[in-house]
Short mmCIF file of C-alpha atoms (C1' of nucleotides) in Angstrom, two decimals:
data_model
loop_
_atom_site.label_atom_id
_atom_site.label_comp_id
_atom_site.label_asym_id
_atom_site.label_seq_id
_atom_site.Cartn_x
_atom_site.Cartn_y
_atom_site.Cartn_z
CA UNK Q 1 -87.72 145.11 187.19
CA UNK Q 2 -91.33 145.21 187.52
CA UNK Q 3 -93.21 146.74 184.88
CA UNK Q 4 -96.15 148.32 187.02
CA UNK Q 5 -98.98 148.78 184.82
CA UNK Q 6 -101.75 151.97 184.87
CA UNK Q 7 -104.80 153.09 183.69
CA UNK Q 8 -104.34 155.68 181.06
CA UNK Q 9 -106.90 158.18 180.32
CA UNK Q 10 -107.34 161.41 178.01
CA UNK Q 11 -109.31 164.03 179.76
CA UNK Q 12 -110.25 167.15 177.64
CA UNK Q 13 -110.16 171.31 178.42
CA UNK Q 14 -112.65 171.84 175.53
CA UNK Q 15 -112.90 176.07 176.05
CA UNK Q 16 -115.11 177.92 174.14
CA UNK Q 17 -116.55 182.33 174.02
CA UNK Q 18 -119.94 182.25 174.54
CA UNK Q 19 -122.66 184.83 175.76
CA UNK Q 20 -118.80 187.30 176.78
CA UNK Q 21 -117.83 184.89 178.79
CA UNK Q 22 -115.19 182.00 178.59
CA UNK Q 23 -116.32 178.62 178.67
CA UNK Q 24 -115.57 174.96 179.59
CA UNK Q 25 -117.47 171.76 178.78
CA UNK Q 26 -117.60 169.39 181.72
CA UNK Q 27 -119.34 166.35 182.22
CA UNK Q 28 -121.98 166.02 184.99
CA UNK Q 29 -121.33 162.54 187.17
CA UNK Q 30 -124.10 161.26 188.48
CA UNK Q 31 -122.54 158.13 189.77
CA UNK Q 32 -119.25 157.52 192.28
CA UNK Q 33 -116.55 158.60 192.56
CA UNK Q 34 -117.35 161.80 192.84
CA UNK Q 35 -121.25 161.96 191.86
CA UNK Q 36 -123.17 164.93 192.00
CA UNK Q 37 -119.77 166.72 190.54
CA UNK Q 38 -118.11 168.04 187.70
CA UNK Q 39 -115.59 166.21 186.31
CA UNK Q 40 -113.71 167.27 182.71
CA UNK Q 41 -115.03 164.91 179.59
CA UNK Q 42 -112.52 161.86 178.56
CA UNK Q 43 -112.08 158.58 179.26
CA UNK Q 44 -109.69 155.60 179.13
CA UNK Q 45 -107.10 154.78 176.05
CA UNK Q 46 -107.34 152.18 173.72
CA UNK Q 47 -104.44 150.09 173.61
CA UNK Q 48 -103.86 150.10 169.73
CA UNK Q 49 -104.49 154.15 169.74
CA UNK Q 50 -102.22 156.80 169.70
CA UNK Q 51 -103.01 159.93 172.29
CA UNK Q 52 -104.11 162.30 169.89
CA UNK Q 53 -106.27 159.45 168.41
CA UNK Q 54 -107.72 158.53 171.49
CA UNK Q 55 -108.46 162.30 172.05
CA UNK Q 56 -110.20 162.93 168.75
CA UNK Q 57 -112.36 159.61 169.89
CA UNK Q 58 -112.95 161.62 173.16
CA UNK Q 59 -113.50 164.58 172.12
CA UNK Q 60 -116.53 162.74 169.29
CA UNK Q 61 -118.03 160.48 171.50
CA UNK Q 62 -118.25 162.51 175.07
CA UNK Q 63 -117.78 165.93 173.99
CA UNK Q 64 -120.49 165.81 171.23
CA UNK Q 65 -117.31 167.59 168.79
CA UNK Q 66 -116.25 165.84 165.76
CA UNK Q 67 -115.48 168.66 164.12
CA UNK Q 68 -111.58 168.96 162.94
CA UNK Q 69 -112.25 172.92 163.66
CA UNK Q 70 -111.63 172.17 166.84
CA UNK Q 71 -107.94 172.93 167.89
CA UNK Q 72 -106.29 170.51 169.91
CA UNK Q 73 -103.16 169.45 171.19
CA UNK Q 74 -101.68 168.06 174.40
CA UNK Q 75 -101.93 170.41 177.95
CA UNK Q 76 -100.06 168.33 180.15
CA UNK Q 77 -99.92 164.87 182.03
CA UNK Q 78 -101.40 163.99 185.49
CA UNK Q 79 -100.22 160.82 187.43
CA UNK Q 80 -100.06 161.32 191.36
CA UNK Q 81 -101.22 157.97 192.90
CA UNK Q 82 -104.47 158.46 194.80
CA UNK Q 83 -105.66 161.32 192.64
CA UNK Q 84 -108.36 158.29 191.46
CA UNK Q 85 -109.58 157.10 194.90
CA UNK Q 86 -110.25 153.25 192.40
CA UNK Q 87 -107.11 152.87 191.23
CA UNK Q 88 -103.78 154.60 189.58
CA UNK Q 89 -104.60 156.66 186.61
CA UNK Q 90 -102.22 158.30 184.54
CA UNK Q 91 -104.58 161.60 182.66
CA UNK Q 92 -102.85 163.11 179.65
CA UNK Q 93 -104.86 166.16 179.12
CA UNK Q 94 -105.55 167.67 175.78
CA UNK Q 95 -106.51 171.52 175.37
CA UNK Q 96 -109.18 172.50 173.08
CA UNK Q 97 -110.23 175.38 171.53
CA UNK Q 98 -113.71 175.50 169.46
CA UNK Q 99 -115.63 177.73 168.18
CA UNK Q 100 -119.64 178.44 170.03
CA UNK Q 101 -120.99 175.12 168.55
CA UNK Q 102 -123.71 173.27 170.24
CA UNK Q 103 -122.17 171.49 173.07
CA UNK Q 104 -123.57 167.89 172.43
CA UNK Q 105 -126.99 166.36 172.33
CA UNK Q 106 -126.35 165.05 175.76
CA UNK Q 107 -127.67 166.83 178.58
CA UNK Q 108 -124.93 165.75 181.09
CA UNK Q 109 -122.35 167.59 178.75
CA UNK Q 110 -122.68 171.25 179.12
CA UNK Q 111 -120.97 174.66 178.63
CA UNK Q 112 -119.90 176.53 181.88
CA UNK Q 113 -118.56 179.50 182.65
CA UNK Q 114 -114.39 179.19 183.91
CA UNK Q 115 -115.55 182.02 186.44
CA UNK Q 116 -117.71 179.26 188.04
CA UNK Q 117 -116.28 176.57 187.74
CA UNK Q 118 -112.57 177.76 189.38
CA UNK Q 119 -113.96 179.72 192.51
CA UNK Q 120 -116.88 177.43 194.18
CA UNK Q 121 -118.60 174.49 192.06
CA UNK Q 122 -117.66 171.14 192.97
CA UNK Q 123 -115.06 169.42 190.78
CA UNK Q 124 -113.91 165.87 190.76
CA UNK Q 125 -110.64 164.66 190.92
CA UNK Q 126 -107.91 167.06 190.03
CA UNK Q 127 -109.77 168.55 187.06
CA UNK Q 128 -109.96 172.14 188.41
CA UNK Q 129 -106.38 172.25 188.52
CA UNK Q 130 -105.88 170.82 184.68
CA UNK Q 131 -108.97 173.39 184.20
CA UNK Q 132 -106.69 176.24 185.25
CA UNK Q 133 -103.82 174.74 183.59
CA UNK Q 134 -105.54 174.95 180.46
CA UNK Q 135 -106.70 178.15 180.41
CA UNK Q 136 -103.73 179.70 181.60
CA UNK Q 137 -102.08 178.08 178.60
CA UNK Q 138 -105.01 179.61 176.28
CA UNK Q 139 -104.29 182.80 177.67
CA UNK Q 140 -100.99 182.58 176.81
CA UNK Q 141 -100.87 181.28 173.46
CA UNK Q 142 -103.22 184.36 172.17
CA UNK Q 143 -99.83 186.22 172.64
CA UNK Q 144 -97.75 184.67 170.00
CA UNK Q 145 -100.02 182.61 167.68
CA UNK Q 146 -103.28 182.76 166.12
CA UNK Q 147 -105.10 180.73 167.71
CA UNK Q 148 -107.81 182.99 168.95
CA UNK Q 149 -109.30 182.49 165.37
CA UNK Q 150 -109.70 179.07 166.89
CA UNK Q 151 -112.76 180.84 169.00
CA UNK Q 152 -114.66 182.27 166.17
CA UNK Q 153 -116.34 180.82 163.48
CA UNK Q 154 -114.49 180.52 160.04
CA UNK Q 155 -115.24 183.58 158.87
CA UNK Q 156 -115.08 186.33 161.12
CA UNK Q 157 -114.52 190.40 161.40
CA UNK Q 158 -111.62 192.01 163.32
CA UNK Q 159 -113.88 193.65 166.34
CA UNK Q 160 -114.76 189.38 166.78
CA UNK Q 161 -111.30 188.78 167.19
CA UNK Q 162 -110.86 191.25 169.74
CA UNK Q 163 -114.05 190.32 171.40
CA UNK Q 164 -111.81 186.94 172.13
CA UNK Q 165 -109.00 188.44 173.37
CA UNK Q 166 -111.02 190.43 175.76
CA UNK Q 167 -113.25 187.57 176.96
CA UNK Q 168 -110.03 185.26 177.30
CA UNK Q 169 -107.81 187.79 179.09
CA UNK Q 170 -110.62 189.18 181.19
CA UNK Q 171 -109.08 193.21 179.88
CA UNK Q 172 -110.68 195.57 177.05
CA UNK Q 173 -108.18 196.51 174.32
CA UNK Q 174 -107.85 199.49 172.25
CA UNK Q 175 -109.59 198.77 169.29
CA UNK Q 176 -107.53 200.43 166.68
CA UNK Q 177 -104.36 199.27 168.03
CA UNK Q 178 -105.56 195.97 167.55
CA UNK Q 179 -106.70 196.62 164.06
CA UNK Q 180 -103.86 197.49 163.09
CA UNK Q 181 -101.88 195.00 164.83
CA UNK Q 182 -104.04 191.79 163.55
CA UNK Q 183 -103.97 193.56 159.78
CA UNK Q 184 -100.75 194.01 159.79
CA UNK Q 185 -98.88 190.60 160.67
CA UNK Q 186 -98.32 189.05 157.71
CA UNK Q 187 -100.37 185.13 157.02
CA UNK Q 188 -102.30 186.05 160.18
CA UNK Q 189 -106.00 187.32 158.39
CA UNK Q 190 -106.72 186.78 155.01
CA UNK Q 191 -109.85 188.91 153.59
CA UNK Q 192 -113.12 187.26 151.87
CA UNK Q 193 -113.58 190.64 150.46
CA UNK Q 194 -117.12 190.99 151.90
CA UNK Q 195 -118.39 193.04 154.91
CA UNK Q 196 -121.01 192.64 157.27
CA UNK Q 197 -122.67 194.89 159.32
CA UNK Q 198 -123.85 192.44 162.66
CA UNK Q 199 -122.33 194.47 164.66
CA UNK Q 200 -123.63 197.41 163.46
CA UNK Q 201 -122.18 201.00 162.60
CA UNK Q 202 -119.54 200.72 159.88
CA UNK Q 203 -119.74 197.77 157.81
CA UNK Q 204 -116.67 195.89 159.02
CA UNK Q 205 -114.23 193.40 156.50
CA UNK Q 206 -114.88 189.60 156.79
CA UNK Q 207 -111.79 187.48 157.37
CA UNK Q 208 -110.83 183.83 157.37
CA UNK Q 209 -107.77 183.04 159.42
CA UNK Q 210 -104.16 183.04 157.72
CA UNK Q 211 -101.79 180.51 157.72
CA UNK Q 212 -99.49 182.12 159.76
CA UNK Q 213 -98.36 179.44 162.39
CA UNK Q 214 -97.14 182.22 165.45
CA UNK Q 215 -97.28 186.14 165.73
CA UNK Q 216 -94.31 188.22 165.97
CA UNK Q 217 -93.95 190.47 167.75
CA UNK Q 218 -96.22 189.19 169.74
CA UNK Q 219 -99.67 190.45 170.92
CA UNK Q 220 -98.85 192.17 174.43
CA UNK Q 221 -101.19 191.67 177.36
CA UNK Q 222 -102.16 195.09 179.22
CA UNK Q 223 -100.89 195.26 182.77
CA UNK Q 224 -98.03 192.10 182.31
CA UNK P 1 -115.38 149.46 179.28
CA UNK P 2 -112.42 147.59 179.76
CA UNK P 3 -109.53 149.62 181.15
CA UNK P 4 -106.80 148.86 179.33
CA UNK P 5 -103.81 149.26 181.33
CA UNK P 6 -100.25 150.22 179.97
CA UNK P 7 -96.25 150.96 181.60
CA UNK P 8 -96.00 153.99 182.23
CA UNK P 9 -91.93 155.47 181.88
CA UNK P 10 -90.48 158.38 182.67
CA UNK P 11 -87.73 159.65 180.03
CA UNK P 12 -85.14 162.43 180.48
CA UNK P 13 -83.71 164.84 178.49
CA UNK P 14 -81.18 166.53 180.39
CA UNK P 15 -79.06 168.32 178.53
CA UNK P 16 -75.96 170.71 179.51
CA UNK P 17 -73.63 173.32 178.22
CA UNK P 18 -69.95 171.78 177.80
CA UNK P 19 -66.95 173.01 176.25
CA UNK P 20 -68.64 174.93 174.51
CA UNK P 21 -71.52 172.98 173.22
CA UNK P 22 -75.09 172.01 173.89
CA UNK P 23 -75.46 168.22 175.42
CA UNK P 24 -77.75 165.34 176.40
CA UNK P 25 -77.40 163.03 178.74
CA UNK P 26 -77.54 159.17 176.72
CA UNK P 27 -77.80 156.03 177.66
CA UNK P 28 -75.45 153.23 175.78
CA UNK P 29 -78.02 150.29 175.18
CA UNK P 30 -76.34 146.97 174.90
CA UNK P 31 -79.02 144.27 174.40
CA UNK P 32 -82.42 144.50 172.47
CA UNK P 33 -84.62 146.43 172.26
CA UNK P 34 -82.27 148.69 169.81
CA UNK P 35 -79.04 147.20 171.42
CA UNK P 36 -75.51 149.20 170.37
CA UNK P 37 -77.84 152.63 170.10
CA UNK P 38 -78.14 155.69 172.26
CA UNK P 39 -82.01 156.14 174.31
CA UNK P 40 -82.58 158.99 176.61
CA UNK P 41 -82.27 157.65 180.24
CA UNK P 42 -85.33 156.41 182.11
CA UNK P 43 -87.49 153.90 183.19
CA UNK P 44 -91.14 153.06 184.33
CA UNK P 45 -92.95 154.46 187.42
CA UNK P 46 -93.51 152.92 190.49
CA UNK P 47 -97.40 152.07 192.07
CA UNK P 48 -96.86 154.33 194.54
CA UNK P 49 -94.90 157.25 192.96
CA UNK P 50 -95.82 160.57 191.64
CA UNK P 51 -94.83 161.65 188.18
CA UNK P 52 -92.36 163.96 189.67
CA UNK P 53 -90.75 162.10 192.07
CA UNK P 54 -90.45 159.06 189.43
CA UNK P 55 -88.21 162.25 187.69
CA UNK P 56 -85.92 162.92 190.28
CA UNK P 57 -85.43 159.36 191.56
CA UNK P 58 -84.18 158.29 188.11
CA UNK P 59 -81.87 161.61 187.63
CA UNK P 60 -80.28 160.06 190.57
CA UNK P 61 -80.68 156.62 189.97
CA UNK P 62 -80.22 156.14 185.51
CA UNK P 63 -78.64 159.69 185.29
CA UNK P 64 -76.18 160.00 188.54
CA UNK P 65 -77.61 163.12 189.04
CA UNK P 66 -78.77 163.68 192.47
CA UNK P 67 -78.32 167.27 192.52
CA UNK P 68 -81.38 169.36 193.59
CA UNK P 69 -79.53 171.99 191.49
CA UNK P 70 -81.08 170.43 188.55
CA UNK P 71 -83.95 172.61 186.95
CA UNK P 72 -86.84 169.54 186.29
CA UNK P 73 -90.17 170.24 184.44
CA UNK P 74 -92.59 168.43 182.53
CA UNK P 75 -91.90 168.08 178.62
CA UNK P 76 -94.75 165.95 177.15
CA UNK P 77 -96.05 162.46 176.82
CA UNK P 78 -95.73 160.30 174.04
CA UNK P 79 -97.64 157.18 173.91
CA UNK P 80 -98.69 155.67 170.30
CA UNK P 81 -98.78 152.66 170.24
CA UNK P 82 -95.95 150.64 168.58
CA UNK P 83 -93.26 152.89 169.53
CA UNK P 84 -91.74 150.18 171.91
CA UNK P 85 -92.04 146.77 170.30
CA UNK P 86 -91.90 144.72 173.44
CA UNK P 87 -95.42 146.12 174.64
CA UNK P 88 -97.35 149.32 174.31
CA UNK P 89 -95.63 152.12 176.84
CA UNK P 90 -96.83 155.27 177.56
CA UNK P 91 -93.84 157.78 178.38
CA UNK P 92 -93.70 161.17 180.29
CA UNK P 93 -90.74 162.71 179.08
CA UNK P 94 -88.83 165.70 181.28
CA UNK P 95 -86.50 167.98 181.13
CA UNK P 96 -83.60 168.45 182.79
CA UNK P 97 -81.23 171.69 182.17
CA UNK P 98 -77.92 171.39 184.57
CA UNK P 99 -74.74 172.69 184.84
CA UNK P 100 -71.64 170.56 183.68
CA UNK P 101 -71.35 168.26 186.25
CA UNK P 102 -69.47 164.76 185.95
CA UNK P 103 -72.08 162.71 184.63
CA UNK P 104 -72.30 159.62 185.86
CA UNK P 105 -69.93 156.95 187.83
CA UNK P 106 -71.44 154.36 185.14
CA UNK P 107 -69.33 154.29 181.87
CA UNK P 108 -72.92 154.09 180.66
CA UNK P 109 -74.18 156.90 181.18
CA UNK P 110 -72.43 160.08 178.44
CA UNK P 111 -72.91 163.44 177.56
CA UNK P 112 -73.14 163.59 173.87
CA UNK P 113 -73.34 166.84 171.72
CA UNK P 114 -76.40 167.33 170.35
CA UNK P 115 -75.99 168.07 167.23
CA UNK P 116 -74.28 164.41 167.10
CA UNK P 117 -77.54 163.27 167.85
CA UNK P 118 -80.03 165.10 166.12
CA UNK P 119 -78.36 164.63 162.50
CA UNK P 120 -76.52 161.37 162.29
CA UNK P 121 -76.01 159.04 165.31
CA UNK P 122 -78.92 155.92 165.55
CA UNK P 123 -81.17 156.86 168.24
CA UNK P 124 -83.85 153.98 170.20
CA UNK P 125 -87.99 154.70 169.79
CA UNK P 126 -89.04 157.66 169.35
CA UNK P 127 -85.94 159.26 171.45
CA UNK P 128 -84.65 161.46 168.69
CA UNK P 129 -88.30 163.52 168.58
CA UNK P 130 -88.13 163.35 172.49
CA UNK P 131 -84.80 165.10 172.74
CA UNK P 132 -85.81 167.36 169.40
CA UNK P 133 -88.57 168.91 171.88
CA UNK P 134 -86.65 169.17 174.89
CA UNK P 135 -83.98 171.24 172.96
CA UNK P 136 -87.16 173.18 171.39
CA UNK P 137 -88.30 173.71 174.66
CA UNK P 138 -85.36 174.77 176.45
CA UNK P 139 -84.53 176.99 173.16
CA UNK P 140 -87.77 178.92 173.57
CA UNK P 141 -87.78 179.21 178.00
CA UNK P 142 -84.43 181.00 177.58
CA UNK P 143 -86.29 184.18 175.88
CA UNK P 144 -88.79 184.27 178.79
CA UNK P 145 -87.55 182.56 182.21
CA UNK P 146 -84.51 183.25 184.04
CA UNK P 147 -83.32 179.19 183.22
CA UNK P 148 -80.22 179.99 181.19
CA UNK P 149 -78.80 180.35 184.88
CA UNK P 150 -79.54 176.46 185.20
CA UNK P 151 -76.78 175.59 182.97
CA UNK P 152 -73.98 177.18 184.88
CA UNK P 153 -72.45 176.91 188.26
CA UNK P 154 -74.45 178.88 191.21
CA UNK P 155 -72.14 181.96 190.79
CA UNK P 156 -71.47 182.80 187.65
CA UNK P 157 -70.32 185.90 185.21
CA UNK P 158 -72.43 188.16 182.90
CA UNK P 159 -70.04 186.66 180.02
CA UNK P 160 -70.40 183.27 181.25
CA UNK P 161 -74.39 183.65 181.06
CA UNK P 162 -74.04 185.23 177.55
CA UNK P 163 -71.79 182.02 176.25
CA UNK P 164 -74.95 180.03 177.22
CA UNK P 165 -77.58 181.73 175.13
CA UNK P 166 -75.10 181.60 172.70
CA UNK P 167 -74.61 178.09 172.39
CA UNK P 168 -78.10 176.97 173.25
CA UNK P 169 -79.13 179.53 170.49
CA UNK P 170 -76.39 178.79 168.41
CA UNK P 171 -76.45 182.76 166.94
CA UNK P 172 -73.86 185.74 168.68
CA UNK P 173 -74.86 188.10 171.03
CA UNK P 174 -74.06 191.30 170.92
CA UNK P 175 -72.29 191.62 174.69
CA UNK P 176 -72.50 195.12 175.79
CA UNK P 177 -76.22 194.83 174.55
CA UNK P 178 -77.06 191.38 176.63
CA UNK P 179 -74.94 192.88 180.00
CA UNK P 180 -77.36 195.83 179.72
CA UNK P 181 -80.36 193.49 179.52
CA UNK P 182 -79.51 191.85 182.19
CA UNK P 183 -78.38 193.55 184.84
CA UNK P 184 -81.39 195.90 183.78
CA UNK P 185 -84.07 193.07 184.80
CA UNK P 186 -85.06 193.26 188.67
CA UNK P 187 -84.53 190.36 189.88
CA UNK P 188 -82.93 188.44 187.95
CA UNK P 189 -79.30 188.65 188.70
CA UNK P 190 -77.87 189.51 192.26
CA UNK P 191 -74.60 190.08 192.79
CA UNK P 192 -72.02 188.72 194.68
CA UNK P 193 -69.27 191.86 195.32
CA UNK P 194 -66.80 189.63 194.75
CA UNK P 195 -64.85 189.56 191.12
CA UNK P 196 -63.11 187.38 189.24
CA UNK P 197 -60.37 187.22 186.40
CA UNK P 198 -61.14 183.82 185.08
CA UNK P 199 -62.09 184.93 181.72
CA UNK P 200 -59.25 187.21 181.20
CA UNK P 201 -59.25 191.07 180.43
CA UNK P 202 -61.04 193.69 183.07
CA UNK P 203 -62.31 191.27 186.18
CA UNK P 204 -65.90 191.07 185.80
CA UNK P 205 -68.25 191.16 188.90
CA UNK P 206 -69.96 187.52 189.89
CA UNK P 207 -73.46 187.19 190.20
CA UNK P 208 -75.68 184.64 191.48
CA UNK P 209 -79.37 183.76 190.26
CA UNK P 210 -82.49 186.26 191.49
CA UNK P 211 -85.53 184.99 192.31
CA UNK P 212 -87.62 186.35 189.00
CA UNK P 213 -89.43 183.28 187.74
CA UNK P 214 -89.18 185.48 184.23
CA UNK P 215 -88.14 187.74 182.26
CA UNK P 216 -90.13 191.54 181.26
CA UNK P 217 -89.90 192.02 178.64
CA UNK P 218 -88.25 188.76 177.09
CA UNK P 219 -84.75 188.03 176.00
CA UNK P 220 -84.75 188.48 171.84
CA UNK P 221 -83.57 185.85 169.79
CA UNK P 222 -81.77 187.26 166.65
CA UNK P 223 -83.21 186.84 163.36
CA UNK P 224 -86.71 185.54 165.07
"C1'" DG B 1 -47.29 199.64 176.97
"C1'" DC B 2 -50.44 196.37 174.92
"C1'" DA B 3 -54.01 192.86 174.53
"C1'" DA B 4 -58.27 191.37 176.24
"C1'" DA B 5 -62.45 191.39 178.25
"C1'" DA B 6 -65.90 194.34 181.19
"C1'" DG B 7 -68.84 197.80 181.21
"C1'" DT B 8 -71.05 202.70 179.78
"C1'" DG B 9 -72.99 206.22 176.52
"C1'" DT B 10 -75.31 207.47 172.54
"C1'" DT B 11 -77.76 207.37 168.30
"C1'" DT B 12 -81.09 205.23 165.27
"C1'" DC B 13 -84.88 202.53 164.40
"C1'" DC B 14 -89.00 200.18 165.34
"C1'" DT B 15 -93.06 199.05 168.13
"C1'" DT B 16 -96.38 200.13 171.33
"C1'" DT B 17 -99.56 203.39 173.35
"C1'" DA B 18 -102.85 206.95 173.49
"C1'" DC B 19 -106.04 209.46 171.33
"C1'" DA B 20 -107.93 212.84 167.62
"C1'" DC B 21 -110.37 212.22 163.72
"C1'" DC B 22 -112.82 210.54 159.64
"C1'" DC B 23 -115.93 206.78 157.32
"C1'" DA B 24 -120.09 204.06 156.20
"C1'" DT B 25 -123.88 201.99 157.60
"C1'" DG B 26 -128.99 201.41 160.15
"C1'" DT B 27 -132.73 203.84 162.05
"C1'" DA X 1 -129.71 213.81 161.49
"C1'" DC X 2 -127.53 210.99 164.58
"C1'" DA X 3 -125.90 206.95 166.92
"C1'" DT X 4 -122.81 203.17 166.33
"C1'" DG X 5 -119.05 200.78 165.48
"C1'" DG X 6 -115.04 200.44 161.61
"C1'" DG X 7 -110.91 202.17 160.32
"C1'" DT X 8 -106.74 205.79 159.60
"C1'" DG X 9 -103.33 209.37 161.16
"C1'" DT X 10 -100.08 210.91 164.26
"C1'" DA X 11 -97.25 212.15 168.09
"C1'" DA X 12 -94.99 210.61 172.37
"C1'" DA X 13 -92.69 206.93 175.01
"C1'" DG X 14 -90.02 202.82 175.41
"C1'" DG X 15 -87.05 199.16 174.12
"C1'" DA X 16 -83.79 196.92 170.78
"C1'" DA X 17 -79.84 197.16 167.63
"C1'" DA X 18 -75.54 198.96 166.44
"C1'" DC X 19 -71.36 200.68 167.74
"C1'" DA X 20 -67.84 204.34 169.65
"C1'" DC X 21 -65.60 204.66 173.74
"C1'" DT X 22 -63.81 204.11 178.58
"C1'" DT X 23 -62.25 200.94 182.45
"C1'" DT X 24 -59.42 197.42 184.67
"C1'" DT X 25 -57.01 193.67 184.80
"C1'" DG X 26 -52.68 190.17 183.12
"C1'" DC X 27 -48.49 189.93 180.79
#
DNA sequence: GCAAAAGTGTTTCCTTTACACCCATGT
DNA sequence: ACATGGGTGTAAAGGAAACACTTTTGC
């Protein structure tokens, strides 16, 4: 038995809401393979690290995040031989969701638009299919846990919240029935006990998120 | 950047419904690593092999299981770095649900209940979390997919689909509740015309699997 | 006939949906 | 005053839970 050895790398779906739209960081390449492309931020293990190590690492050095506000967890792994035209590479990917924080101080790491980024521009490798992958398992997370909170900043009003749903899921919501859906499940929003009025009208409650780990029953998504 | 390169296996949990209990398919190890314990089958990709195809080729090769029958998905990857102590090992585990077929012509190769597993019996690596995930996994798909059908034969009773939620749930169903559910779903069951008597009492029709790739709205688990 | 399992009907409860309406602020 | 968004009330529709009851077989 041959133990055939691989390349293993951590690429990152970092997503962000920004400017009502939903956003991915990628990396511009301006070298081979696949210059003049986006590719997905990430990079190769270390071999004393463990996977969610290595993507925290990631996620600091190319991604410009540090931040443990980020939410992150593992998406799925990638391994078919040639999808590296230099060699075989094995990609775990890692989801993550983060609030609208600067993207990095690099200029080659940028926010884009999903909208863009899955219909024409030019991706490398098979990153527009972990892309999708990603977001489709953002979209369906919102459902049954409360991670949209992991959008918005720490504090944060109920209309926000929505805002993310309706940004993620590309479909407006009733807002009262979502009131009184996200006020009413138990650990999910906790109240500051200020208001603000950004939004205008009304002043609305300020909340920081619960620690409710999942949402039942669920939140439903029109039309599914 | 020096690309450190790692094995790369591919672990199974395949697990089964068999007199009247939820198993997994083990692997008797008799010589170190963890010699006289139970791992998950599997073992390390080939150069030239994708991730799924490394799946299937050891369900027939480690597991005896050649049958295309076999429901096989991705699970997750688990790669820090001491968790073999021959050499660091990156591991795609996936999952396997099947019906109860003979096992294996190797002695080997077992079902084992899992609740053997889970509490008491000495597991290899990280194989207990592994096979903790799977049964999470499969636990959770059942309220959503149409993949209880994977664990029986192709034609099979409304009953006979029942006992499997049952026992992967491990909680009663109410039946004249879950037959209404069921049937109710387009798609999801098509029957046979035929009948059969094997369960005693009134002959129930025989149904095979629909083509729904889920279930609207989901399947509830009791006291969830 | 009787036991056993399949399958149907019905009632109650809870959640979602849709929308009328009131509330509290900035301008 | 009025526009704007926050928040509450309420009635209708739909599905789940609970369970009485009928159907069809084997013995």
């Amino acid at each position: 038995m041959t133990d055939a050895r691989v390349a293993v790398t951590v690429d990152l779906v970092v997503l962000t809401v920004r400017e009502h739209r939903l956003c991915a960081l990628v990396w511009w390449r301006d070298r081979p393979p696949y210059a003049h492309t986006w590719s997905l931020p990430g990079g190769f293990i270390q071999l004393d690290e463990d996977l969610p190590v290595a993507a925290e690492r990631l996620m600091a050095e190319r991604a410009g995040l540090a931040d443990a506000r980020v939410h992150l967890e593992q998406l799925a792994t990638y391994g078919y031989p040639d999808r590296d035209p230099r060699q075989r590479v094995v990609s775990v990917a890692y989801l993550g969701l983060a609030p609208d924080l600067p993207a990095s101080t690099r200029a080659q790491v940028v926010w884009r638009p999903v909208s863009d980024l899955s219909e024409s521009g030019s991706i490398a490798f098979d990153h527009r299919r972990i892309l999708l992958d990603g977001v489709e398992r953002a979209r369906a997370k919102l459902e049954y846990s409360p991670l949209a909170a992991a959008f918005c900043p720490a504090e944060f009003t109920v209309a926000e919240l929505r805002r993310v749903y309706e940004i993620v899921w590309g479909t407006p919501l009733d807002p009262r029935n979502f009131h009184r859906k996200v006020t009413g499940a138990e650990g999910f929003l906790v109240p500051t006990g200020r208001t603000t009025t950004r939004d205008g009208g009304r002043p609305a409650r300020v909340y920081r998120r619960g620690d409710a780990e999942s949402l039942h029953p669920p939140m439903m998504r029109p039309g599914w």
